[in-house]
Amino acid sequence: MSLFEQLEQIGQQARQAVERADDPQQLAQAQSAVLGRKGSLTQLLRALGTLDPSQRVEVGKVANQLKQELTELFAARRQALQSAVDRRRQQETAAYDPTTPAQRGQIGSVHPVTAVQWEIEDVFTRLGFTVEAGPEMDSEYYNFDALNTPATHPARDIQDTFWLSNGMLLRTQTSAVQVRAMEKFGPPLRVVVPGRCFRSETVDASHSNTFHQLEGLVVDYDISIANLIATMKLLLREVIGRDLPVRLRPGYFPFVEPGFELDMACQICGGKGCRTCKNTGWIEMLPCGMVHPNVLRAGNVDPREYTGFAFGLGLTRLAMMKYGISDIRTLTSPDLRGLLRPELLYGPPVVSPDDRQKG
Amino acid sequence: MLLSLNWLRDFVDLPDELDPHRLAERLTMVTCEVEGVERVRVDADGLVVAEVLTCEPIAGTRDLCCVELDAGAKRLTTISAAPDLAVGKKLIYAPPGATLPQIGKVGRTEVAGRQSEGMIVPGEAVGIEQAAHHAIFLPPSTPAGGPINVGQLDDWIVEIDNKTITHRPDLWGHYGLAREIAAFAGATLKPYTEFISPIERLQDASLPEIPIVIDDADKCPRYTGLMMDGLAPQPSPLLMQARLSHVGIRPIDLIVDLTNYIMAEIGQPMHAFDGEKVACIEVAVTHPGDRFTTLDGVDRVMPAGALMIQSGRRNVALAGIMGGADSEVTARTTRVLLESANFDAPTIRRCAAALGHRTEASARFEKALDPNNTVLSIARFVKLAEQELPDLKLASRLSDAYPKPLPPVSIDVDLGFVNRLMGRDVEASRVEQILQALAFEVARAGEGKLRVQVPSFRATRDVTIEADVIEEVARFVGYENIEPQLPAVRLRRFEPNALHRIERRSLEVLCRSEGFAEIQTFLWDDESWLAALGCDPGQRIGVRNPPAAGTDKLRRTLLPGLLAAVERNRHYLDDFSLLELGSVFLPKGIEGCKQETEFRHLGLACVLRGGRKTEDRCVDRVRQAIENWARHALNRPVEFALPDDGPRFVWEHPHKRAVVMVSQRCVGRVTAVPEALKARIHEHLGRWSIALAELRLDGLLDLPAVEVKLRPVPAYPQVQLDFSVLGATERSFAQIRQLLETFEHPLLRRVTFLDSYQGSALPQGKRSLTLRAWIGHGQRTLTDQDRRHFEQAFTQFLAQNDLPLRS
């Protein structure tokens, strides 16, 4: 076979191989069989050196043309095959639907009251308060006597307090920790005490015998009503997320003097008056006041030197407001349907008319 | 408590155009909370006074009467169902052509086949408190035919929240609130002396004195009485009936109405005895077991130490609470002994609470009333009674036993302190002005100091210290006039509360990373649930006044509550984990408690669908959670050990059970819930596996601090070698771990646990355990020889200790 015939054959086979190749790998093999280091055309070109010059020029010219032609042919085909592959991959990827719900996780969550409690704790720790705790089973002394609540005060009646067989009681208020905190730290004092409280009340949708409060207490030189108002405004700002009008009016609690009720502008009606605020435009938010000198004395703090303010925030009520819980009994029930966000309980919803109706 | 605006206007001049809502708002901001303001308006016209001439029951009807009336010029006949009609009684009548609210124009109709002209006006039609259909009777002196001024039925009613005036005895009547209103409105309060009969007149020495003996002056500091003749039982004037009705008191007859009227005016309860039966008074203290029948006909067993009013040492009234049935005024009474006394507040409160019988009177005596009101109220009674009864005669002098006079209360006020406590400056003259408007006597007592004399109606309990006086100043200055200012703080260190810190971290780890849902249940056990579980938790602290039957013991463990929660939630969940962090209570002598002790416990429950098949996985899940909890909340590892006692409670599994050890301390237990208990709770509960754990946090507060040190990256590669060995099933992993502690080899870096397998492929009584040994050298790369030597040594060690390689 002449060299020209051989070139003709190489060209023929190569063109067929290009035709036949279905994927980039096959094409690469075919290309290397012709144009690779040990490829047929490469070897032939290498052999040109052994020919006499006249022949070499002529054959060389044809062979180089062929090399040029095949190189382009392979490149074109490779590109075509590659885009076919890309298309196929693309189709495969398109089958993945990133809009289906991702795998459902574990249904973990803290109790709504705990969530609100932490939020308030964090507000106060940012302000340099410390967080204390106290016992739920407490003595008459800390719950009443030390709080200037004389034995004759109506709050001492058996109807309000759960008394225990050992003469102790279940604390009726987190204020029971006021004197403990003063004894532990002494002034200057900035403390909040979240905790569960108990009162012997008839349970219904808005009353429970078990509820959470958060007590706040500040004792230092020259603590004033002006300080109390500013701190309460700041607290509400942090809780609600914006500045709200507040008002202070007289309120009576034996362990403060003067005592106040702090009202917040009703958010439902914007202060114009609605059912929630009983048409007053105000929502009763927290009882507070200047610490009674007898309470300071009980905590070994000299009332001639120090003054203080205290407040009690209803965490349970706050949680109900925040999460739209209308029945307080939900919070002492173990039924998770009332305690968890629905998607935590049931996984991401496909459709949920139930939740739409609610909110 | 309800207030009538018209009534308040008796005592303080208020502008006619006063907006009652605005007044209510000011009261709320300065004095006490107003719960509501309501307009009372009677759209009636043409009503007249009529006298009953004849009254014949209509045969064949149940309660209808044919009534002939004298309505002035004409005689009219009407058919009425009103009870208690009698010849000669005066009443309010709507003749044809008159209008009544709701009913409209009154005309002539036919009732029971007879012609009926107009109608006898029932109380409810014009806002007078009466039982249904009752007529409104008027005093006998009222001229028949005269028009009724319906304007006196119109009013504004302000409702005060009683809880906000419990500390203010002076606010339990209109006069006290009028004083507050006058003070903030800048108006003048009329002295109450204008409204009473002169006291000197009542002290007529020519009249006999009522003998009054007080056995215990501490319980009854003052007792004042007056005997009167010529008190005919008759209806009260319409205005008095209207005002009483508007403040929620039903008019009865003049004597009772007058006592109620004065109570609504100055808060002083009074009692009227039949003067024929009670002519002298002894105030005695009850003995245990004393009995008394009150005028509501109830025979009551008296608590000891209560006050009893006696006459000739015969019980006639339960002091401060209610009179007796035998001595009350009747329709035939003409002589009345009027009592107005001052009783010790706690004594009355305790007695009313013990009897479960709080009355309008006891509710007021509980507030510690002003002893000076005893005389004022009697003088007011005489003044009002004389207006109605021209024949009234005093049958005694004002008899006043006052063995324990109220000590005067005088308070020194430092104006500098006033300003510091308020956080703003107030002029001395403004302070004086406010206090004087509230009837405090004020004198300058040196530079920046005032001496304040507290009026008797505030001095019984309410105002005793400087801060009390400052409150008076501050609320009248107005809290809205105090510029808010954040406190200047002094930095200091607070020892963090270790328990609170652990609690919060525990919840953060378990709820956020381990998928536990937090629940909060009641502090007391549910005995019926414990019975259903077949659980006897042993001795517990009791609740003396439990919220309900079967909830009279405080819980000692959280797990029954968690089991109830599991049963509740498994109806709509397959796999879930619950936790509760709460207090439990141990009585004295249990678990070495020297006294009743509260502990903080963390209870965990993991629930997996799949019954027995998932049980091991379920226990593992709780244990994993505990491991992570210890790592993140306590910063240290946890170990599980076999308990050295049997199951303590019904929910503990005989085998799948461990104690949780942290730093060599036992902090709790973990267990699978046995099949038998699940079956007992519910026949379907066996389809789930349940694992429980309970941890005591109190034992973890004083753990020594742990320093966490990290290792450098090994300079030369380490090699992992896995060994599967066969061991006896009764040999616990904890024991094997102890054994491995004794193996020493220079190349060994650590041994970790891969898995444990038990099954039919293995010999009876054996299990397979796969351990991974990590070996390495500090100065060079390991050689094949190193590796072979280690394998040999380790395999040999294992085999010698009955842990041969699994072939």
Short mmCIF file of N, CA and C in Angstrom, two decimals, chain B residues 381-469:
data_model
loop_
_atom_site.label_atom_id
_atom_site.label_comp_id
_atom_site.label_asym_id
_atom_site.label_seq_id
_atom_site.Cartn_x
_atom_site.Cartn_y
_atom_site.Cartn_z
N PHE B 381 -77.15 60.08 111.28
CA PHE B 381 -78.40 59.31 111.30
C PHE B 381 -79.53 60.16 111.87
N VAL B 382 -79.23 60.83 112.99
CA VAL B 382 -80.26 61.63 113.63
C VAL B 382 -80.71 62.73 112.69
N LYS B 383 -79.75 63.37 112.03
CA LYS B 383 -80.08 64.47 111.12
C LYS B 383 -81.01 63.99 110.02
N LEU B 384 -80.67 62.88 109.39
CA LEU B 384 -81.47 62.38 108.27
C LEU B 384 -82.82 61.84 108.75
N ALA B 385 -82.82 61.15 109.89
CA ALA B 385 -84.05 60.55 110.39
C ALA B 385 -85.05 61.63 110.78
N GLU B 386 -84.55 62.72 111.37
CA GLU B 386 -85.45 63.79 111.80
C GLU B 386 -86.15 64.45 110.62
N GLN B 387 -85.46 64.47 109.45
CA GLN B 387 -86.09 65.07 108.27
C GLN B 387 -87.32 64.26 107.88
N GLU B 388 -87.30 62.96 108.12
CA GLU B 388 -88.40 62.09 107.71
C GLU B 388 -89.41 61.87 108.82
N LEU B 389 -88.92 61.89 110.06
CA LEU B 389 -89.79 61.52 111.18
C LEU B 389 -89.84 62.67 112.19
N PRO B 390 -90.82 63.55 112.05
CA PRO B 390 -90.88 64.71 112.97
C PRO B 390 -91.08 64.29 114.42
N ASP B 391 -91.60 63.06 114.63
CA ASP B 391 -91.86 62.63 116.00
C ASP B 391 -90.67 61.96 116.67
N LEU B 392 -89.56 61.91 115.97
CA LEU B 392 -88.39 61.22 116.53
C LEU B 392 -87.93 61.89 117.82
N LYS B 393 -87.67 61.06 118.85
CA LYS B 393 -87.18 61.61 120.11
C LYS B 393 -85.97 60.81 120.57
N LEU B 394 -85.02 61.52 121.15
CA LEU B 394 -83.88 60.81 121.71
C LEU B 394 -84.32 60.18 123.03
N ALA B 395 -83.99 58.91 123.22
CA ALA B 395 -84.36 58.21 124.45
C ALA B 395 -83.14 57.96 125.31
N SER B 396 -81.97 58.37 124.83
CA SER B 396 -80.76 58.28 125.65
C SER B 396 -79.84 59.40 125.21
N ARG B 397 -78.86 59.66 126.00
CA ARG B 397 -77.81 60.55 125.52
C ARG B 397 -76.86 59.73 124.63
N LEU B 398 -76.06 60.41 123.87
CA LEU B 398 -75.06 59.72 123.05
C LEU B 398 -74.11 59.00 124.01
N SER B 399 -74.13 57.67 123.96
CA SER B 399 -73.34 56.90 124.93
C SER B 399 -72.11 56.38 124.22
N ASP B 400 -70.95 56.76 124.70
CA ASP B 400 -69.72 56.53 123.93
C ASP B 400 -68.65 55.90 124.83
N ALA B 401 -68.40 54.62 124.65
CA ALA B 401 -67.31 53.98 125.38
C ALA B 401 -66.09 53.96 124.46
N TYR B 402 -65.03 54.63 124.87
CA TYR B 402 -63.83 54.77 124.01
C TYR B 402 -62.60 54.46 124.84
N PRO B 403 -62.47 53.17 125.24
CA PRO B 403 -61.39 52.83 126.18
C PRO B 403 -60.00 52.90 125.54
N LYS B 404 -59.91 52.82 124.20
CA LYS B 404 -58.57 52.78 123.61
C LYS B 404 -58.49 53.80 122.49
N PRO B 405 -58.25 55.08 122.86
CA PRO B 405 -58.24 56.11 121.83
C PRO B 405 -57.13 55.89 120.81
N LEU B 406 -57.42 56.27 119.57
CA LEU B 406 -56.42 56.14 118.48
C LEU B 406 -55.25 57.08 118.78
N PRO B 407 -54.04 56.56 118.87
CA PRO B 407 -52.92 57.46 119.14
C PRO B 407 -52.69 58.38 117.94
N PRO B 408 -52.37 59.63 118.20
CA PRO B 408 -52.10 60.53 117.07
C PRO B 408 -50.85 60.09 116.32
N VAL B 409 -50.86 60.24 115.01
CA VAL B 409 -49.70 59.87 114.20
C VAL B 409 -49.10 61.15 113.64
N SER B 410 -47.84 61.34 113.99
CA SER B 410 -47.14 62.53 113.52
C SER B 410 -45.86 62.07 112.83
N ILE B 411 -45.60 62.57 111.65
CA ILE B 411 -44.47 62.09 110.85
C ILE B 411 -43.59 63.26 110.44
N ASP B 412 -42.29 63.10 110.65
CA ASP B 412 -41.35 64.12 110.19
C ASP B 412 -40.98 63.83 108.74
N VAL B 413 -41.09 64.86 107.93
CA VAL B 413 -40.81 64.68 106.51
C VAL B 413 -39.65 65.58 106.11
N ASP B 414 -38.64 64.95 105.49
CA ASP B 414 -37.47 65.67 105.02
C ASP B 414 -37.71 66.01 103.55
N LEU B 415 -37.82 67.31 103.26
CA LEU B 415 -38.17 67.71 101.89
C LEU B 415 -37.10 67.28 100.88
N GLY B 416 -35.86 67.23 101.33
CA GLY B 416 -34.78 66.76 100.45
C GLY B 416 -35.01 65.32 100.06
N PHE B 417 -35.44 64.52 101.03
CA PHE B 417 -35.70 63.12 100.76
C PHE B 417 -36.91 62.96 99.82
N VAL B 418 -37.90 63.82 100.01
CA VAL B 418 -39.07 63.81 99.11
C VAL B 418 -38.59 63.96 97.67
N ASN B 419 -37.75 64.93 97.45
CA ASN B 419 -37.26 65.19 96.10
C ASN B 419 -36.38 64.05 95.57
N ARG B 420 -35.55 63.50 96.46
CA ARG B 420 -34.67 62.42 96.02
C ARG B 420 -35.48 61.18 95.66
N LEU B 421 -36.48 60.86 96.47
CA LEU B 421 -37.26 59.65 96.20
C LEU B 421 -38.12 59.83 94.94
N MET B 422 -38.58 61.04 94.72
CA MET B 422 -39.39 61.26 93.53
C MET B 422 -38.54 61.39 92.28
N GLY B 423 -37.34 61.90 92.44
CA GLY B 423 -36.52 62.14 91.27
C GLY B 423 -36.88 63.44 90.59
N ARG B 424 -37.49 64.36 91.32
CA ARG B 424 -37.73 65.73 90.83
C ARG B 424 -37.95 66.64 92.03
N ASP B 425 -37.79 67.92 91.80
CA ASP B 425 -37.94 68.86 92.91
C ASP B 425 -39.38 69.34 93.01
N VAL B 426 -39.87 69.44 94.24
CA VAL B 426 -41.19 69.99 94.49
C VAL B 426 -41.02 71.06 95.57
N GLU B 427 -41.62 72.19 95.31
CA GLU B 427 -41.54 73.30 96.27
C GLU B 427 -42.17 72.91 97.61
N ALA B 428 -41.60 73.42 98.68
CA ALA B 428 -42.15 73.14 100.01
C ALA B 428 -43.61 73.58 100.10
N SER B 429 -43.92 74.72 99.48
CA SER B 429 -45.29 75.23 99.57
C SER B 429 -46.27 74.30 98.85
N ARG B 430 -45.81 73.70 97.76
CA ARG B 430 -46.67 72.77 97.02
C ARG B 430 -46.93 71.52 97.88
N VAL B 431 -45.88 71.04 98.56
CA VAL B 431 -46.03 69.89 99.44
C VAL B 431 -47.07 70.20 100.52
N GLU B 432 -46.94 71.36 101.12
CA GLU B 432 -47.89 71.76 102.17
C GLU B 432 -49.30 71.82 101.63
N GLN B 433 -49.44 72.43 100.46
CA GLN B 433 -50.76 72.62 99.88
C GLN B 433 -51.44 71.27 99.62
N ILE B 434 -50.67 70.33 99.04
CA ILE B 434 -51.24 69.00 98.74
C ILE B 434 -51.69 68.33 100.02
N LEU B 435 -50.83 68.35 101.03
CA LEU B 435 -51.14 67.62 102.26
C LEU B 435 -52.32 68.26 102.98
N GLN B 436 -52.38 69.58 102.96
CA GLN B 436 -53.50 70.25 103.64
C GLN B 436 -54.82 69.95 102.94
N ALA B 437 -54.79 69.87 101.63
CA ALA B 437 -56.02 69.55 100.90
C ALA B 437 -56.53 68.16 101.28
N LEU B 438 -55.62 67.31 101.75
CA LEU B 438 -56.00 65.96 102.15
C LEU B 438 -56.22 65.87 103.66
N ALA B 439 -56.33 67.04 104.31
CA ALA B 439 -56.65 67.13 105.73
C ALA B 439 -55.50 66.75 106.65
N PHE B 440 -54.28 66.73 106.10
CA PHE B 440 -53.11 66.56 106.97
C PHE B 440 -52.80 67.94 107.56
N GLU B 441 -52.38 67.97 108.83
CA GLU B 441 -51.92 69.23 109.40
C GLU B 441 -50.42 69.30 109.20
N VAL B 442 -49.97 70.43 108.69
CA VAL B 442 -48.55 70.54 108.35
C VAL B 442 -47.93 71.71 109.09
N ALA B 443 -46.79 71.47 109.70
CA ALA B 443 -46.05 72.56 110.35
C ALA B 443 -44.60 72.49 109.90
N ARG B 444 -43.97 73.66 109.73
CA ARG B 444 -42.54 73.68 109.40
C ARG B 444 -41.77 73.24 110.64
N ALA B 445 -40.80 72.38 110.45
CA ALA B 445 -40.03 71.89 111.60
C ALA B 445 -38.55 72.04 111.29
N GLY B 446 -38.15 73.30 111.08
CA GLY B 446 -36.75 73.54 110.79
C GLY B 446 -36.50 73.54 109.29
N GLU B 447 -35.25 73.81 108.92
CA GLU B 447 -34.87 73.96 107.53
C GLU B 447 -35.14 72.67 106.73
N GLY B 448 -36.00 72.79 105.73
CA GLY B 448 -36.26 71.65 104.84
C GLY B 448 -37.00 70.51 105.51
N LYS B 449 -37.62 70.80 106.65
CA LYS B 449 -38.32 69.72 107.34
C LYS B 449 -39.77 70.13 107.64
N LEU B 450 -40.66 69.14 107.56
CA LEU B 450 -42.06 69.37 107.91
C LEU B 450 -42.46 68.36 108.97
N ARG B 451 -43.35 68.81 109.85
CA ARG B 451 -43.96 67.84 110.77
C ARG B 451 -45.42 67.70 110.35
N VAL B 452 -45.82 66.46 110.04
CA VAL B 452 -47.12 66.23 109.46
C VAL B 452 -47.98 65.43 110.43
N GLN B 453 -49.16 65.97 110.69
CA GLN B 453 -50.11 65.29 111.57
C GLN B 453 -51.12 64.57 110.68
N VAL B 454 -51.21 63.25 110.84
CA VAL B 454 -52.06 62.46 109.94
C VAL B 454 -53.50 62.50 110.44
N PRO B 455 -54.49 62.79 109.57
CA PRO B 455 -55.88 62.79 110.03
C PRO B 455 -56.30 61.39 110.46
N SER B 456 -57.27 61.33 111.40
CA SER B 456 -57.60 60.04 112.01
C SER B 456 -58.06 59.00 110.97
N PHE B 457 -58.71 59.46 109.91
CA PHE B 457 -59.20 58.49 108.91
C PHE B 457 -58.09 57.92 108.04
N ARG B 458 -56.86 58.43 108.18
CA ARG B 458 -55.73 57.84 107.47
C ARG B 458 -54.74 57.22 108.46
N ALA B 459 -55.00 57.41 109.76
CA ALA B 459 -53.98 57.08 110.75
C ALA B 459 -54.13 55.69 111.36
N THR B 460 -55.16 54.94 110.95
CA THR B 460 -55.37 53.65 111.59
C THR B 460 -54.36 52.62 111.12
N ARG B 461 -53.87 52.75 109.89
CA ARG B 461 -52.95 51.75 109.37
C ARG B 461 -52.26 52.28 108.12
N ASP B 462 -53.00 53.12 107.40
CA ASP B 462 -52.62 53.52 106.06
C ASP B 462 -51.34 54.36 106.00
N VAL B 463 -51.33 55.47 106.76
CA VAL B 463 -50.18 56.38 106.68
C VAL B 463 -49.41 56.32 107.99
N THR B 464 -48.22 55.72 107.95
CA THR B 464 -47.46 55.58 109.19
C THR B 464 -46.02 56.05 109.05
N ILE B 465 -45.50 56.10 107.82
CA ILE B 465 -44.08 56.45 107.67
C ILE B 465 -43.93 57.57 106.64
N GLU B 466 -42.72 58.07 106.56
CA GLU B 466 -42.41 59.18 105.66
C GLU B 466 -42.76 58.84 104.20
N ALA B 467 -42.45 57.58 103.80
CA ALA B 467 -42.71 57.20 102.41
C ALA B 467 -44.20 57.27 102.09
N ASP B 468 -45.04 56.99 103.10
CA ASP B 468 -46.49 57.09 102.89
C ASP B 468 -46.88 58.53 102.56
N VAL B 469 -46.26 59.47 103.27
CA VAL B 469 -46.55 60.88 103.03
C VAL B 469 -46.04 61.29 101.65
#
